[in-house]
Short mmCIF file of C-alpha atoms in Angstrom, two decimals:
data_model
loop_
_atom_site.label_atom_id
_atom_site.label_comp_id
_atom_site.label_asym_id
_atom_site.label_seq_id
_atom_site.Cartn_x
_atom_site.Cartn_y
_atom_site.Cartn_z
CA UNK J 1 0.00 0.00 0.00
CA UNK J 2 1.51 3.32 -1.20
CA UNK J 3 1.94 6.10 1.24
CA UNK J 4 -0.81 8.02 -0.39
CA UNK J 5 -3.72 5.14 0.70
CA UNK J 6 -2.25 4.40 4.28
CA UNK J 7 -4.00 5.74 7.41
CA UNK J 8 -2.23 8.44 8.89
CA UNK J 9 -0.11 7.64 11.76
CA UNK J 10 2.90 9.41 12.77
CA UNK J 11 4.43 5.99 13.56
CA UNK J 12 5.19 6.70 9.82
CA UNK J 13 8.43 8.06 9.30
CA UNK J 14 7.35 9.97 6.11
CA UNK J 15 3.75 11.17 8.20
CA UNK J 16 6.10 12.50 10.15
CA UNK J 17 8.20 14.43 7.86
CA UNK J 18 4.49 15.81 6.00
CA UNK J 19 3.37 17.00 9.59
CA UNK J 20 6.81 19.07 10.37
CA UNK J 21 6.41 20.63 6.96
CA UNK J 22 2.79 21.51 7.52
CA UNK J 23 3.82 23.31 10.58
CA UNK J 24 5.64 25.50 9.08
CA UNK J 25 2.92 27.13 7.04
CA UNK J 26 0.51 28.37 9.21
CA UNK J 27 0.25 30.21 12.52
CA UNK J 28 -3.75 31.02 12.06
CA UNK J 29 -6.27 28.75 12.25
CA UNK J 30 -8.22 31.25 9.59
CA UNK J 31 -5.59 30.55 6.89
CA UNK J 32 -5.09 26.83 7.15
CA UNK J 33 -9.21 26.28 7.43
CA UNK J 34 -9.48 28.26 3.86
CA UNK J 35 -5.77 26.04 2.68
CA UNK J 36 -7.56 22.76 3.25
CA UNK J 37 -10.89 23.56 2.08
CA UNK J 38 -9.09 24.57 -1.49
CA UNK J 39 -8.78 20.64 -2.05
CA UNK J 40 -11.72 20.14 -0.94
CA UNK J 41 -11.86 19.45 3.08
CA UNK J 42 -15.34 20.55 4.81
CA UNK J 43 -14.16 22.45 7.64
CA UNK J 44 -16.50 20.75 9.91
CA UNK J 45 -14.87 17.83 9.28
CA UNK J 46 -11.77 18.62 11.49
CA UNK J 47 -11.65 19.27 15.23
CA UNK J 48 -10.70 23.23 15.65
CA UNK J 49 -10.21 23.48 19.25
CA UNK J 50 -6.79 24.00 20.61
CA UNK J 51 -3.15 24.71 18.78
CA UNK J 52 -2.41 24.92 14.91
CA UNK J 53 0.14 22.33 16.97
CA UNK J 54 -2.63 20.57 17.86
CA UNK J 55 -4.98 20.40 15.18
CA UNK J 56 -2.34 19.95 12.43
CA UNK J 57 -2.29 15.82 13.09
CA UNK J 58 -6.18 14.95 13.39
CA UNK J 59 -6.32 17.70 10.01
CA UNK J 60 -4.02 15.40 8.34
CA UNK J 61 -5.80 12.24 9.05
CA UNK J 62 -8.97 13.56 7.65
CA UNK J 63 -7.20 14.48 4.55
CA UNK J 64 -5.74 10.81 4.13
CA UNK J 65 -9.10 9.34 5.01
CA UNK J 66 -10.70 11.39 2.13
CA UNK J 67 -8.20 10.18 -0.40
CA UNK J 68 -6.63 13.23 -1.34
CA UNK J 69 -3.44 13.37 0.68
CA UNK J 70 -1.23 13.39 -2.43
CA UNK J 71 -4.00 16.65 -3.99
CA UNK J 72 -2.78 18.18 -0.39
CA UNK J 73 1.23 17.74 -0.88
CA UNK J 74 0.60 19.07 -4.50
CA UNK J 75 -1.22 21.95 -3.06
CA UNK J 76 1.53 22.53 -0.31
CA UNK J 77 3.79 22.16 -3.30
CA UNK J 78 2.66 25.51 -4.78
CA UNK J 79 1.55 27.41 -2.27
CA UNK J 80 3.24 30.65 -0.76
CA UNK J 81 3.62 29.70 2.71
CA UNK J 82 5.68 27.01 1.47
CA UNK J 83 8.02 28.28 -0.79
CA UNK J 84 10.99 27.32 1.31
CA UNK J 85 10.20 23.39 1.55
CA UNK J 86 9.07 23.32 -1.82
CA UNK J 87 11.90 21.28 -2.98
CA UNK J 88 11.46 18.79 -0.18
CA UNK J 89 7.78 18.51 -1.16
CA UNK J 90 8.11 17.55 -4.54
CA UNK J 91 10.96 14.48 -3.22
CA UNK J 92 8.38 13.69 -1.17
CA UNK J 93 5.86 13.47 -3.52
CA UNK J 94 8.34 11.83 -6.30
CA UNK J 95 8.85 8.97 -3.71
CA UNK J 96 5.34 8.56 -3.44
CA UNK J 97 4.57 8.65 -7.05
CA UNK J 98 7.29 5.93 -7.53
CA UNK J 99 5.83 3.51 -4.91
CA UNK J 100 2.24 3.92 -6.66
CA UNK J 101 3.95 3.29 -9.84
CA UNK J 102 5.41 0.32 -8.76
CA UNK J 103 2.44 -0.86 -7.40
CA UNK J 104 0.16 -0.72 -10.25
CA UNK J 105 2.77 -2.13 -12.47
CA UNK J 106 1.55 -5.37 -10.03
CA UNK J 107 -2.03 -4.22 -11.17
CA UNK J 108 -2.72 -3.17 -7.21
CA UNK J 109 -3.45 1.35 -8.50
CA UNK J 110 -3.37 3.29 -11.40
CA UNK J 111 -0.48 5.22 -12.32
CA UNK J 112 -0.55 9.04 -10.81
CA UNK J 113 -1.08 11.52 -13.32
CA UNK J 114 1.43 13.60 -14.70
CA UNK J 115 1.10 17.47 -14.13
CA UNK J 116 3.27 18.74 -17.08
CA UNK J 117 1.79 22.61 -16.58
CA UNK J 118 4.57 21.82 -13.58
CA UNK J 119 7.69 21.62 -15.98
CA UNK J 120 10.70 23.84 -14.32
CA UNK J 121 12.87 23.34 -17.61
CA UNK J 122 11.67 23.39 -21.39
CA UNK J 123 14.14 23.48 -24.00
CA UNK J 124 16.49 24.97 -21.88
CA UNK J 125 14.80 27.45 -21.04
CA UNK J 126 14.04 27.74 -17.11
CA UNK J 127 10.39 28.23 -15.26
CA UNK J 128 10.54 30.12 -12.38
CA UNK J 129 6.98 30.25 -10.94
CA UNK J 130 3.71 31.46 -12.69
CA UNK J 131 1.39 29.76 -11.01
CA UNK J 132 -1.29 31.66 -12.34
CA UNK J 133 -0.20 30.86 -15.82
CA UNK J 134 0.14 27.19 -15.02
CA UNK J 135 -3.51 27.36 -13.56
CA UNK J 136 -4.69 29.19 -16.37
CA UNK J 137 -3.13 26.45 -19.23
CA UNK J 138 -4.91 23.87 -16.77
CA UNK J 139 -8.33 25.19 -17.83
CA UNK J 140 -7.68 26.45 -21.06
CA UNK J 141 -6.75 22.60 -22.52
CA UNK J 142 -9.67 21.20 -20.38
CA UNK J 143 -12.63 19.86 -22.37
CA UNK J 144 -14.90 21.77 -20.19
CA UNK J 145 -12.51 25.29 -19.81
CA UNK J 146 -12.08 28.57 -20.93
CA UNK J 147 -11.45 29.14 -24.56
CA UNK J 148 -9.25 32.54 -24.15
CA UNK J 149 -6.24 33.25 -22.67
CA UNK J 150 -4.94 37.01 -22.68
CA UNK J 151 -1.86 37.25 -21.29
CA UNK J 152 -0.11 41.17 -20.88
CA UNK J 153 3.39 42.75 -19.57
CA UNK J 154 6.12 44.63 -20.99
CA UNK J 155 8.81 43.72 -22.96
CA UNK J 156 11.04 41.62 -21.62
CA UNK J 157 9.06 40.63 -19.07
CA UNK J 158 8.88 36.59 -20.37
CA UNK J 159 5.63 37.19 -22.48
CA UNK J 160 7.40 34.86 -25.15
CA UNK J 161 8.37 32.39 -22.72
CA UNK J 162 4.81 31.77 -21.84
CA UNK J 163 4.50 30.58 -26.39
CA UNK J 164 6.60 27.73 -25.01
CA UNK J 165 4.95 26.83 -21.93
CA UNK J 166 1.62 27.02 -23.82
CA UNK J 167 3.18 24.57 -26.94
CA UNK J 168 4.92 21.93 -24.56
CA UNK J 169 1.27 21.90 -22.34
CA UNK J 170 -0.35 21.39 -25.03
CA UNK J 171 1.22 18.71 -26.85
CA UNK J 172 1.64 16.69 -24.14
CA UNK J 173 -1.16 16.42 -22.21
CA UNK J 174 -4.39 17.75 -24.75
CA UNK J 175 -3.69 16.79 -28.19
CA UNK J 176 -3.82 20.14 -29.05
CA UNK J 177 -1.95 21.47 -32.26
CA UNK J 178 -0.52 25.05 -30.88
CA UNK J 179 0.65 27.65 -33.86
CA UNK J 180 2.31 30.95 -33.27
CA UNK J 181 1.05 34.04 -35.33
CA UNK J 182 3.76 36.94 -34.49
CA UNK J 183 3.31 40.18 -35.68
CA UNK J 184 6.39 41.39 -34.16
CA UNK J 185 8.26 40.90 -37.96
CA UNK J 186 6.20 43.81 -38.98
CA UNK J 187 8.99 45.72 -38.24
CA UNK J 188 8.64 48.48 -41.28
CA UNK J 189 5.06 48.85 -41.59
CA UNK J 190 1.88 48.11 -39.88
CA UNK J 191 -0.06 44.92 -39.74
CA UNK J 192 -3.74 44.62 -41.32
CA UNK J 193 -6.39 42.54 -40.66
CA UNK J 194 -5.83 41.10 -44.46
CA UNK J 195 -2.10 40.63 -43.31
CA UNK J 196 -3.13 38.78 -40.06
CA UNK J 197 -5.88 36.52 -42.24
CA UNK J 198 -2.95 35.49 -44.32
CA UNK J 199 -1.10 34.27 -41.73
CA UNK J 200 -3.52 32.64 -40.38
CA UNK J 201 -3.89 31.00 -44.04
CA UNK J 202 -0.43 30.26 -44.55
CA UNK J 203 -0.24 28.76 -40.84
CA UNK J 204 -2.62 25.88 -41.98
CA UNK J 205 -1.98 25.29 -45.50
CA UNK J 206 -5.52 27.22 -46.95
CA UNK J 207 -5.84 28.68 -49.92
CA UNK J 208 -5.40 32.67 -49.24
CA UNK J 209 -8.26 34.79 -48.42
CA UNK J 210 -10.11 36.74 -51.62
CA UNK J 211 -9.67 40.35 -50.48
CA UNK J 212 -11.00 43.90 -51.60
CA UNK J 213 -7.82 45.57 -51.73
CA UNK J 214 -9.05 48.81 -51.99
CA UNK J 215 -11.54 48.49 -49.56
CA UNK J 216 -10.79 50.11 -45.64
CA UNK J 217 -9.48 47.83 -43.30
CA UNK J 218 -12.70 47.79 -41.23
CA UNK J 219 -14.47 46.47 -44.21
CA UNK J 220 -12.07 43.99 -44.76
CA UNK J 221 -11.98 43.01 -40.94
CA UNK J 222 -15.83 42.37 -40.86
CA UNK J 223 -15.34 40.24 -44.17
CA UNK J 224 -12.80 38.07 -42.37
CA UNK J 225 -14.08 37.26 -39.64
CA UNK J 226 -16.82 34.85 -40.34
CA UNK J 227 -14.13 33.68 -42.65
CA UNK J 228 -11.87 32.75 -40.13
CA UNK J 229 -14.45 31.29 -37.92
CA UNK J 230 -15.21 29.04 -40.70
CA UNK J 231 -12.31 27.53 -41.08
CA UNK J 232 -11.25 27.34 -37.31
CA UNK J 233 -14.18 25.98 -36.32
CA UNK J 234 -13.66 22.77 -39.08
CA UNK J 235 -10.39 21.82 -37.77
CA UNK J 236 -10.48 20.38 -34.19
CA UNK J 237 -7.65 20.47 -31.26
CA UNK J 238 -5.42 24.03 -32.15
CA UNK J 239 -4.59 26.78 -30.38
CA UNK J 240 -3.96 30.27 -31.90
CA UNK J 241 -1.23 32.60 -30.22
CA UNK J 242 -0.81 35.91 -31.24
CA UNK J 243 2.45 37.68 -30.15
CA UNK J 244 3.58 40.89 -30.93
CA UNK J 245 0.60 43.06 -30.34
CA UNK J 246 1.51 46.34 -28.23
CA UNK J 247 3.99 48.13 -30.73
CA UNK J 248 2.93 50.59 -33.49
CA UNK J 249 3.65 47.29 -35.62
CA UNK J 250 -0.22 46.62 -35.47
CA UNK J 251 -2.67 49.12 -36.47
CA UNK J 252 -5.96 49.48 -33.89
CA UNK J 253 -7.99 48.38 -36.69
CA UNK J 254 -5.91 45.12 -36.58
CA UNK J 255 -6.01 44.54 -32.85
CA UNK J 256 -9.75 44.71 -32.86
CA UNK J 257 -9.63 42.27 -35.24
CA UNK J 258 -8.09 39.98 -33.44
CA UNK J 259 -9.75 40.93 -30.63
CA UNK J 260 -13.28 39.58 -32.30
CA UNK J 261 -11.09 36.47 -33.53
CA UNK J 262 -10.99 35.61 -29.37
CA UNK J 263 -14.58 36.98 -28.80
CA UNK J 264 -15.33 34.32 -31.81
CA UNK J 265 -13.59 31.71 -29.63
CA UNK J 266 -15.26 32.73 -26.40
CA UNK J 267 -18.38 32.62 -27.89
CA UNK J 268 -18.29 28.89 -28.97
CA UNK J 269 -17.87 29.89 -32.81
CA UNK J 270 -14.34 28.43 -33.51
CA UNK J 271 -15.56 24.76 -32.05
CA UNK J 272 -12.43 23.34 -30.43
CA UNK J 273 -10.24 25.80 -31.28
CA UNK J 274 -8.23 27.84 -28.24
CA UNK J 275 -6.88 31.32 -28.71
CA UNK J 276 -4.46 33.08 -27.09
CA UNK J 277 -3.70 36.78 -26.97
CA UNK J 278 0.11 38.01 -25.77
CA UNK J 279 0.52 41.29 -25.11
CA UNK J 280 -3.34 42.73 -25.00
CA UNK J 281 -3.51 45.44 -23.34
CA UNK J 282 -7.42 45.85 -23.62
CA UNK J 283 -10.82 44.42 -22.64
CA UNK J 284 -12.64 42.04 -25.60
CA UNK J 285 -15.13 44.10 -27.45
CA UNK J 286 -18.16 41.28 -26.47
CA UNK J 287 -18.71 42.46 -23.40
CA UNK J 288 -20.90 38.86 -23.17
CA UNK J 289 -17.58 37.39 -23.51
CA UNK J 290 -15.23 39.37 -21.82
CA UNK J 291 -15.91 38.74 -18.61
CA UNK J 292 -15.38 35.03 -19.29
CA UNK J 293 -11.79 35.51 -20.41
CA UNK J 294 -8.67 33.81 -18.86
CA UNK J 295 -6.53 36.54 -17.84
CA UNK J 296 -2.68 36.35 -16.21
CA UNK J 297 -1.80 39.45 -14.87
CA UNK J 298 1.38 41.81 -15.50
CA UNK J 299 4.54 39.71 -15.56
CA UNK J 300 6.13 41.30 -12.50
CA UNK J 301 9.43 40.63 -10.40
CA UNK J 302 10.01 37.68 -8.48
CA UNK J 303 10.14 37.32 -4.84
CA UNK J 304 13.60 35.68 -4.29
CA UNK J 305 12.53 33.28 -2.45
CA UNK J 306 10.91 31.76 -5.31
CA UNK J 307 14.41 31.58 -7.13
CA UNK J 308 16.03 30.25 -4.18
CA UNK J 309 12.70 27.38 -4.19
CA UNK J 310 13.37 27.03 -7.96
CA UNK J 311 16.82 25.93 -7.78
CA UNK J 312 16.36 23.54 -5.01
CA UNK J 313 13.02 21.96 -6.86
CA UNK J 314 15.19 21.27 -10.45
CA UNK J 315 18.30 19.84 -8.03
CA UNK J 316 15.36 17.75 -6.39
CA UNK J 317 14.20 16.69 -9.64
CA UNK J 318 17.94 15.11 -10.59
CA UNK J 319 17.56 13.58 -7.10
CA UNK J 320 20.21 15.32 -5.82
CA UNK J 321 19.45 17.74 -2.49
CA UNK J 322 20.68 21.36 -2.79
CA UNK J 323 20.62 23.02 0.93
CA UNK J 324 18.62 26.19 1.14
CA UNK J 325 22.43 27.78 1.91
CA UNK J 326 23.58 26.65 -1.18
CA UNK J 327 20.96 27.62 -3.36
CA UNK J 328 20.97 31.37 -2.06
CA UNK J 329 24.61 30.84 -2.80
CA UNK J 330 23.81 30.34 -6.43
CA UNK J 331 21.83 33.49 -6.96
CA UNK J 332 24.13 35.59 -5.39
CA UNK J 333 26.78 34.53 -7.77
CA UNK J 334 24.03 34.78 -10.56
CA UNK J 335 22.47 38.25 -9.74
CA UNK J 336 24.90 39.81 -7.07
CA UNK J 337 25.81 39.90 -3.78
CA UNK J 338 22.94 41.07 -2.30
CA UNK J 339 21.16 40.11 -5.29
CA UNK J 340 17.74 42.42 -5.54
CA UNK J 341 14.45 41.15 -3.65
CA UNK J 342 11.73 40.96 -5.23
CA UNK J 343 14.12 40.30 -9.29
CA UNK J 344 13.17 42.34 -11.50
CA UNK J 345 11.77 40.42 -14.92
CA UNK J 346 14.37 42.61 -16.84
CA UNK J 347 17.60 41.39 -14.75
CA UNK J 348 16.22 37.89 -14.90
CA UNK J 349 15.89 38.25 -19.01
CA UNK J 350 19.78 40.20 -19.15
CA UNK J 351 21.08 37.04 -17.46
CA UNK J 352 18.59 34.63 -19.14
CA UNK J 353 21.90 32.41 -20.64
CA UNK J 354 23.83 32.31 -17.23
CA UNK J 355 20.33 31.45 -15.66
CA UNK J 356 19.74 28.79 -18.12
CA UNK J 357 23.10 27.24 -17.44
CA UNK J 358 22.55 26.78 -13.92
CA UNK J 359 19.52 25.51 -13.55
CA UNK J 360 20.46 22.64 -16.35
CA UNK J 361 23.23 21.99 -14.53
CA UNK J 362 21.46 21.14 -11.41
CA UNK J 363 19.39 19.16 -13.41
CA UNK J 364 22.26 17.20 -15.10
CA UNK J 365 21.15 18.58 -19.08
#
């Protein structure tokens, strides 16, 4: 029987080791009750009288007997108040995953799911929180989720890194075929709606778009649209990402185009199709839709903490243990000595490379 099915008892070594950690992120009993009931524990279910010492054990029991003690280590995983054990979280929940593995390769539990919106390193490229984002993907590959991401900050703030997140989600746990339209190349002149259609076009293989090309580009915008719906809506499992879209690259005829593209998608007209909006700055124009709309908010430093969790997490994920010392260590040497608190996104992009390097390292890339 894997840890995640036993009874609670801290004649467990590894109870014990889930109960110290849990200590350490609450000293409120207001906090913890809301914690819990995130993965779905009825606060009447647990005893409230005395200590968070106190209540911490019999809270853990009920979460074990309810089946969802490895949904609470994921949770503790992510949250805030536990940035600093982070890393010993996920070898605790790595161990765990192994031992259910093995067991159901003897046909005793199905295999644990795989959370890939958790990845730390994609192509080399490192992950340093976005929770919010990860959510976000979480939904917007679900069968039953929202349909539109928007996703805004300035540049350099990782709005590109989040194409790559979105592509490596996607293709490995949806089925979903993700393609990039960036209107960043319009470097000399501005973007139209007939440009954008045409990308779209040439994206997929379709036959271009018949155009007025003397007509204004509202005209043409209306034209497109249910032209673009059309075709979206006939091809199944992709998701749209437009980059590119805050410079004077793209005319404000064009971004209300794409605007309606995502209203289109919001509004169940594009069938499977998901759409994705980087650097949109503004609400949708449906205002039936609008409100319905995934939205991460400004890419904005990072508490260091996080980067000091990071680098212990990827070390943990190599199955080698990197001491909370040793990893402040490393972003001193990284960012200097003190390095700042909360990193800013544009130091962490000017040492992007050097950042890269560690974190494979630790990982053994």
């Amino acid at each position: 029987m894997s840890f995640y099915d036993e009874p609670f008892t801290l004649d467990n070594e590894r109870a014990k080791t889930v109960l110290k950690i849990a200590l350490k992120g609450f000293a409120e009993k207001k906090p913890m009750r809301t914690f819990l009931a995130t993965i779905g524990i009825d606060p009447i279910d647990i005893e409230w009288e005395g200590t968070i010492r106190v209540i911490w054990p019999s809270a853990l029991e009920v979460v074990a007997k309810s089946g969802k003690l490895r949904q609470f280590l994921i949770a503790v995983r992510d949250a805030p108040d536990y940035t600093l054990y982070r890393a010993d979280v996920e070898r605790i929940i790595a161990d765990c995953d192994a031992e259910a593995e093995s067991e159901t390769k003897d046909g005793l539990l199905p295999a644990a799911p795989v959370d890939h919106t958790t990845a730390t390193i994609i192509g080399r490229r490192p992950f340093v929180d976005r929770v919010n984002l990860r959510e976000n993907l979480k939904s917007l590959f679900n069968a039953d989720g929202d349909k539109v991401l928007i996703v805004n900050g300035p540049p350099s703030s990782g709005r590109s890194y989040t194409w790559v997140l979105i592509s490596y989600v996607a293709k490995k746990t949806s089925g979903f075929d993700t393609r990039l339209i960036d209107l960043s190349m319009f470097s000399d002149t501005q973007a139209t709606p007939v440009d954008v259609a045409r990308m779209i076009a040439a994206t997929f293989g379709w036959p271009p778009p018949e155009v007025d090309e003397t007509a204004m580009d509202a005209t043409n915008a209306r034209v497109l649209r249910p032209w673009i719906a059309q075709h979206l809506s006939e091809i199944g499992k992709v998701c749209l990402v437009f980059d590119g879209l805050d410079g004077a690259n793209v005319a404000e005829t064009t971004l209300e185009f794409i605007g309606s593209i995502a209203s289109a998608a919001g509004n169940d007209e594009l069938g499977e199709c998901r759409i994705v909006l980087l650097a949109f700055d503004r609400a949708l124009s449906n205002p039936n839709v609008d409100p319905f709309v995934r939205r991460e908010p400004t890419l904005a430093s990072i508490p260091l903490k996080e980067i000091v969790a990071y680098f212990r997490t990827v070390a943990a994920e190599r199955g080698d243990e990197l001491s909370l010392k040793q990893a402040k260590a490393l972003t001193v040497t990284l960012f200097g000595k003190p390095p700042p608190d909360p990193l800013p996104m544009s130091t962490l992009h000017a040492r992007a490379a050097e950042f890269s390097t560690a974190a494979c390292a630790l990982r053994g890339y």
